[in-house]
Amino acid sequence: MILRRIDLVLGIVASLILAAIALLTFTDVVFRNAGTVIRGTVELTELMMGALIFTALPLVGFRDGHVTVELTQGVLTGMRGRIARQLTRLLSAAVLLVIGWQLAVKADRLASANDLTATLGLEKAPVAWFMAALCLIAGVLMLAELVSGRPDVPGGTVEAGAGTDAGADSGRGGAGT
Amino acid sequence: MTLALVGFAALFIIILLRVPIAFAMAAVGFCGFAWILGIGPTLSMVGTTAFDAGLAYNLSVLPLFILMGNFVARAGLAGEIFHLAHVFLGRRPGGLAMATVVACGGFSAICGSSIATAATMSKVAIPSMRRYGYDESLACGSIAAGGTLGILIPPSVILVIYGVLTEESIGQLFAAGAIPGLLGILFYLAAVRWTVWRRPEAGPAAGPVAWSERWQALRNIWAVLLLFAVVIGGIYLGWFTPTEAAGIGAVGAFLFALARRRLTWPILYEILRESAVTTAMIFAILIGALIFTNFINFSGMPETMLDWIRGSDVSPLWVILAMMLCYLVLGCILESLSMILLTVPLFYPLVAEMGFSLIWFGILVVVVTEISLITPPVGLNVFVLKGFVPDVPVRRIFAGVLPFIAADVVRLALLLAVPALSLWLPDLLFG
Amino acid sequence: ETINVSSWLPPQHTLLVNTLKPWTEEVEKRTDGRVTFRWLPKPVAAPPSTVDAVRDGLADMSYVVHGFTPGRFVLTKAIEFPGMGESGEISSIAYQRVYEEFFEGKEDEDLKVLAVFAHSPGYIYMRDKAVTKLEDLDGTKMRVGGGLVNDLTKELGVSSVLRPPGETYEILANGVVDGVMFPPEAITAFKSEGLIKHVTTMPGGFYRVSFLIMMNKDKFESLSPEDQAVIEELSGVALARSAGHAWDIQDAKANAAMDKEGIQRHEADPALVAKVQEEADKLKAQWKEEAAKLGVDGDAVMKALDAELAKARAEVKQQ
Ligand code: NA
Ligand code: NA
């Protein structure tokens, strides 16, 4: 229940940021070709990219959507498979939590050094704080999954693997959605 | 050097234990880096790497090209391309498979991703080929292979990443991909012909089509052509940069989907959300790979390789060949984006030092990456197909893909031997 | 001891070839190989994160543009104003001396600063249109880097387009911008000499960019006193001068290449120069206020810069 609500909130925020990046790029080009330049589009895009990626990061974990090579499914079955699965989640959560922690350290550094963007002079620290928070949330959600011990729910993962090469709507491997 | 090899081995093992590739690379990179420099600098490196990758302006093309592809798929443009190819090519033996290959090429011209191309064309082409009794391995093989064209024919997400890594012009890389991409279509057509020549029952001819229907199909294609012309043409006419082209394409594709009444609020949300999630997934891999390459950077492996190549007497072309072989082997198992992120930073300074064009090398890298998408045991495009045809064993799909892999290897050799195939167009446009 | 060097400029860049590589070799020689340098195959961080990377020991030595992290470095804008020296060498000698007197330890206390320096004077390079008067600049789209020049161009009626340097060729070729502001060296570094038809100069240039060459503090302090002394001796004015001069060397080649392409040279007319000075003075006043907050007397700095520039000019001429 609460998970579904988190999913919805993050989904909407991520969608809005992505739409904003697309519209900003589009408007910038239109205005420039009409002779006016919007100041600071590059740095705005950069800040929004940081926010977008980390807003959507917990959503990737929700559906076991991280790209995984599944060649050993036949070998790791039963109890051994479950243990392997839990260890995998533990490692993933650890990585996310360490990155989140260090992003917070970075944010603190940016704030105390008063790092600004080049054109508009925006503070970089708030975006870094945002990235840190979302990365930590992704880590906590991964831990929650470990504790609840949800069985393997490959979101349409097929027998030997799933994922994308920088792909698009088939992000869920062969989900066929 | 030893440390790097241990790192690579550890990476492979935990990837095989089904740790997501992104986290596997991050974890191994972290440990290796800490082994060399200690824990303090390593923690700082992790935070800095994640922050820098998140805020990279030139990578904003990734979400935007992905978004464009998703809008285009929703607007039904893929179906129109396939229909056009179908009414012109369907009558020949294997004609539908040929139509699929050509349609994949056409769709690649407005979609930057191979997986997306394969997924979209599966939806469109599989039902037709099943209706006409096509052999399933030929049907699936042509889509899985045709889909790989998505990252060679511009726009291309992988070429963008390569351009960012090597600081080469993305516009020139796009231009360089065009002719090899067309060659790819021709070679794949030949692979289809060869398959139906050996087994005519694999691809029975479809019924005749009236010319009126062909004209109709041609008239329907204008939307695709317009979008391609705006996105690619705009780059060369100086309306916008390749980075910005993705934003134009995304908004343009949105307008098409809107005009065709394919959009409701829930669908719009779904497209945006899916694109955002895919973006985050790619960036997770990107950040993991960057952490791992930071470890390799300190491991001494690049210098050892450089010394080894400088010290040996082999001709530079052999070095390139060795690199390609390395890609083919790695590509069997590694996911394509991680493969590029791991290897290109190691290889490109060498390639430049030997006096080769990095644009040409970029095209070679993308072609081998295409091959990696369809080689067993881990061929992502094949798995995408599998998602659409759950009843067909993966083994059968890989069997169908084999002639296309052969075609790819021949094309790779040709591109290696004749750099002009890659370099003529960018020289013409930017020279 | 091995010093890991992280470098984000292309390996054939003048700063590396003419200054930093020879400098590291000299240190190796003078310390009898007790201190060696290892150039990492790949930079450890994006340019704006390089200061933190060196501070935290990701790399032991690197260099950075102060303007990459505006807000963090305020004082070092002093050298970026128009007219601060007619060559990289002259600017850098004067700048390093003023830095030692006024700025040292103020904004970079957690780094071992080896030298600060400035590149050669930056000019206006145009694709199609010649610029000599203020009106010519009105509404032009110009690629500028960050830092002071960004504020300056805004006041001159230029629409500044800030893009990563790697996109320079592309945006010039495409006409996304009408021109760029660069020192001559950068035009050839980005292979853009074939795209430029006009250059507009003014005495002492429209701007220059402030650089920092630094080491990790702990790493430096871990060296033996005599090795530290060798590095100290080769740093400071000597290193700053060499770095500034590296741009002058490359500028000569770049100017020759551009002449070969038939680029037309123009001088900014007196009205434009006056306008540039007027806007620069306003920005200087702003800068002095900010400097005062950091406990630095801006007027004294400017006066010292003038004096040191004159001195450096004489020194360079003498040789
Ligand atoms: Na494409
Ligand atoms: Na493969």
Short mmCIF file of N, CA and C in Angstrom, two decimals, chain B residues 33 37 41-42 44-45 48 52 57-58 169-172 235-238 240-244 293-294 297-300 302-303 345 430, chain C residues 4 8 10 38-49 52-53 56-59 163-164 166-167 169-171 173-176 191:
data_model
loop_
_atom_site.label_atom_id
_atom_site.label_comp_id
_atom_site.label_asym_id
_atom_site.label_seq_id
_atom_site.Cartn_x
_atom_site.Cartn_y
_atom_site.Cartn_z
N PHE B 33 39.44 -0.21 -5.76
CA PHE B 33 39.94 1.14 -5.56
C PHE B 33 40.43 1.30 -4.12
N LEU B 37 44.02 2.64 -2.96
CA LEU B 37 44.15 3.98 -2.40
C LEU B 37 43.65 4.12 -0.97
N PRO B 41 39.77 7.99 0.22
CA PRO B 41 39.62 8.45 -1.16
C PRO B 41 38.54 7.67 -1.90
N THR B 42 38.36 6.39 -1.57
CA THR B 42 37.38 5.58 -2.28
C THR B 42 35.96 6.08 -2.02
N SER B 44 35.10 9.06 -1.19
CA SER B 44 34.97 10.32 -1.90
C SER B 44 34.76 10.10 -3.40
N MET B 45 35.47 9.12 -3.94
CA MET B 45 35.37 8.82 -5.38
C MET B 45 33.94 8.39 -5.73
N THR B 48 31.63 11.47 -5.73
CA THR B 48 31.95 12.35 -6.85
C THR B 48 31.50 11.74 -8.18
N ASP B 52 28.88 13.52 -10.58
CA ASP B 52 29.32 13.98 -11.91
C ASP B 52 28.52 13.32 -13.02
N TYR B 57 25.71 17.10 -18.84
CA TYR B 57 24.78 17.69 -19.80
C TYR B 57 24.64 16.86 -21.07
N ASN B 58 25.77 16.41 -21.62
CA ASN B 58 25.65 15.74 -22.92
C ASN B 58 24.98 14.37 -22.81
N SER B 169 33.09 14.32 -32.21
CA SER B 169 31.85 15.01 -32.56
C SER B 169 30.72 14.01 -32.77
N ILE B 170 29.63 14.22 -32.05
CA ILE B 170 28.50 13.30 -32.18
C ILE B 170 27.84 13.44 -33.55
N GLY B 171 27.82 14.66 -34.08
CA GLY B 171 27.28 14.87 -35.41
C GLY B 171 28.05 14.05 -36.44
N GLN B 172 29.38 14.07 -36.35
CA GLN B 172 30.19 13.30 -37.30
C GLN B 172 29.97 11.80 -37.11
N ILE B 235 20.10 18.88 -37.43
CA ILE B 235 21.48 18.87 -36.96
C ILE B 235 22.40 19.44 -38.03
N TYR B 236 22.22 18.97 -39.28
CA TYR B 236 23.13 19.38 -40.34
C TYR B 236 22.85 20.78 -40.85
N LEU B 237 21.60 21.26 -40.66
CA LEU B 237 21.29 22.62 -41.08
C LEU B 237 21.65 23.63 -39.99
N GLY B 238 22.10 23.13 -38.84
CA GLY B 238 22.53 24.05 -37.81
C GLY B 238 21.40 24.61 -36.98
N PHE B 240 20.05 22.99 -34.54
CA PHE B 240 20.34 22.57 -33.17
C PHE B 240 21.48 21.57 -33.17
N THR B 241 22.02 21.31 -31.98
CA THR B 241 23.11 20.35 -31.83
C THR B 241 22.52 18.94 -31.69
N PRO B 242 23.35 17.92 -31.88
CA PRO B 242 22.85 16.55 -31.68
C PRO B 242 22.24 16.36 -30.29
N THR B 243 22.83 17.01 -29.29
CA THR B 243 22.28 16.90 -27.95
C THR B 243 20.85 17.43 -27.92
N GLU B 244 20.67 18.57 -28.57
CA GLU B 244 19.34 19.18 -28.56
C GLU B 244 18.36 18.45 -29.46
N THR B 293 35.73 1.53 -13.78
CA THR B 293 36.84 2.04 -14.61
C THR B 293 37.78 2.89 -13.78
N ASN B 294 37.27 3.56 -12.75
CA ASN B 294 38.16 4.31 -11.87
C ASN B 294 39.17 3.38 -11.20
N ASN B 297 41.63 2.36 -13.83
CA ASN B 297 42.50 3.51 -14.07
C ASN B 297 43.74 3.48 -13.17
N PHE B 298 43.54 3.03 -11.93
CA PHE B 298 44.66 3.00 -10.99
C PHE B 298 45.38 1.65 -10.97
N SER B 299 44.82 0.64 -11.67
CA SER B 299 45.33 -0.72 -11.52
C SER B 299 46.62 -0.96 -12.28
N GLY B 300 46.97 -0.03 -13.19
CA GLY B 300 48.17 -0.24 -13.99
C GLY B 300 47.91 -1.02 -15.25
N PRO B 302 45.94 -0.34 -17.97
CA PRO B 302 46.05 0.39 -19.24
C PRO B 302 47.50 0.61 -19.65
N GLU B 303 48.34 1.01 -18.68
CA GLU B 303 49.74 1.27 -19.03
C GLU B 303 50.44 -0.01 -19.49
N PRO B 345 37.28 3.51 -22.84
CA PRO B 345 38.32 4.34 -22.22
C PRO B 345 39.71 3.69 -22.25
N PHE B 430 31.25 17.58 -43.00
CA PHE B 430 31.97 18.44 -42.06
C PHE B 430 33.36 18.83 -42.55
N ASN C 4 50.42 10.61 -8.11
CA ASN C 4 49.45 10.34 -9.16
C ASN C 4 48.92 11.66 -9.71
N TRP C 8 42.86 16.47 -17.23
CA TRP C 8 41.63 16.40 -18.03
C TRP C 8 41.76 17.09 -19.38
N PRO C 10 43.43 17.32 -23.25
CA PRO C 10 43.99 16.32 -24.17
C PRO C 10 45.51 16.26 -24.02
N ARG C 38 53.20 9.77 -11.83
CA ARG C 38 52.51 8.80 -12.67
C ARG C 38 51.27 9.49 -13.24
N TRP C 39 51.25 9.63 -14.55
CA TRP C 39 50.10 10.27 -15.21
C TRP C 39 49.02 9.21 -15.39
N LEU C 40 47.91 9.39 -14.72
CA LEU C 40 46.82 8.42 -14.82
C LEU C 40 46.27 8.41 -16.25
N PRO C 41 45.91 7.22 -16.74
CA PRO C 41 45.39 7.15 -18.11
C PRO C 41 44.13 8.00 -18.31
N LYS C 42 43.39 8.21 -17.24
CA LYS C 42 42.08 8.86 -17.36
C LYS C 42 41.94 9.80 -16.17
N PRO C 43 41.34 11.00 -16.37
CA PRO C 43 41.15 11.87 -15.21
C PRO C 43 40.26 11.20 -14.15
N VAL C 44 40.51 11.50 -12.87
CA VAL C 44 39.76 10.82 -11.82
C VAL C 44 38.37 11.41 -11.60
N ALA C 45 38.15 12.63 -12.07
CA ALA C 45 36.85 13.25 -11.84
C ALA C 45 36.58 14.24 -12.96
N ALA C 46 35.32 14.64 -13.09
CA ALA C 46 34.99 15.69 -14.06
C ALA C 46 35.70 16.97 -13.61
N PRO C 47 36.04 17.87 -14.58
CA PRO C 47 36.80 19.07 -14.22
C PRO C 47 36.26 19.82 -13.00
N PRO C 48 34.95 20.06 -12.88
CA PRO C 48 34.50 20.83 -11.71
C PRO C 48 34.73 20.11 -10.38
N SER C 49 34.87 18.79 -10.40
CA SER C 49 35.08 18.05 -9.16
C SER C 49 36.55 17.82 -8.85
N ASP C 52 38.02 18.90 -5.37
CA ASP C 52 37.68 17.97 -4.30
C ASP C 52 38.45 16.66 -4.43
N ALA C 53 38.66 16.23 -5.68
CA ALA C 53 39.37 14.97 -5.90
C ALA C 53 40.79 15.05 -5.36
N ASP C 56 40.74 15.23 -1.49
CA ASP C 56 40.44 13.97 -0.81
C ASP C 56 41.43 12.86 -1.16
N GLY C 57 42.44 13.15 -1.96
CA GLY C 57 43.47 12.17 -2.23
C GLY C 57 43.12 11.17 -3.33
N LEU C 58 42.07 11.47 -4.15
CA LEU C 58 41.79 10.62 -5.32
C LEU C 58 42.96 10.70 -6.29
N ALA C 59 43.46 11.92 -6.43
CA ALA C 59 44.68 12.12 -7.20
C ALA C 59 45.58 12.98 -6.32
N ARG C 163 28.40 26.42 -23.33
CA ARG C 163 28.39 25.02 -23.77
C ARG C 163 29.68 24.35 -23.35
N PRO C 164 29.65 23.03 -23.20
CA PRO C 164 30.91 22.34 -22.90
C PRO C 164 31.91 22.62 -24.02
N GLY C 166 33.97 20.85 -25.51
CA GLY C 166 33.99 19.82 -26.54
C GLY C 166 32.99 20.05 -27.66
N GLU C 167 31.97 20.86 -27.41
CA GLU C 167 30.96 21.10 -28.45
C GLU C 167 31.32 22.31 -29.32
N TYR C 169 33.41 23.02 -31.79
CA TYR C 169 33.43 22.89 -33.25
C TYR C 169 32.01 22.77 -33.79
N GLU C 170 31.24 21.91 -33.14
CA GLU C 170 29.89 21.63 -33.59
C GLU C 170 29.01 22.89 -33.61
N ILE C 171 29.01 23.63 -32.51
CA ILE C 171 28.10 24.77 -32.46
C ILE C 171 28.56 25.89 -33.39
N ALA C 173 30.22 25.21 -36.35
CA ALA C 173 29.92 24.69 -37.68
C ALA C 173 28.43 24.80 -37.97
N ASN C 174 27.61 24.50 -36.98
CA ASN C 174 26.17 24.52 -37.17
C ASN C 174 25.59 25.93 -37.17
N GLY C 175 26.36 26.89 -36.69
CA GLY C 175 25.79 28.21 -36.55
C GLY C 175 24.88 28.35 -35.35
N VAL C 176 24.99 27.43 -34.41
CA VAL C 176 24.26 27.60 -33.15
C VAL C 176 24.75 28.88 -32.47
N LYS C 191 40.13 22.71 -33.26
CA LYS C 191 40.15 22.52 -34.72
C LYS C 191 39.19 23.45 -35.45
#
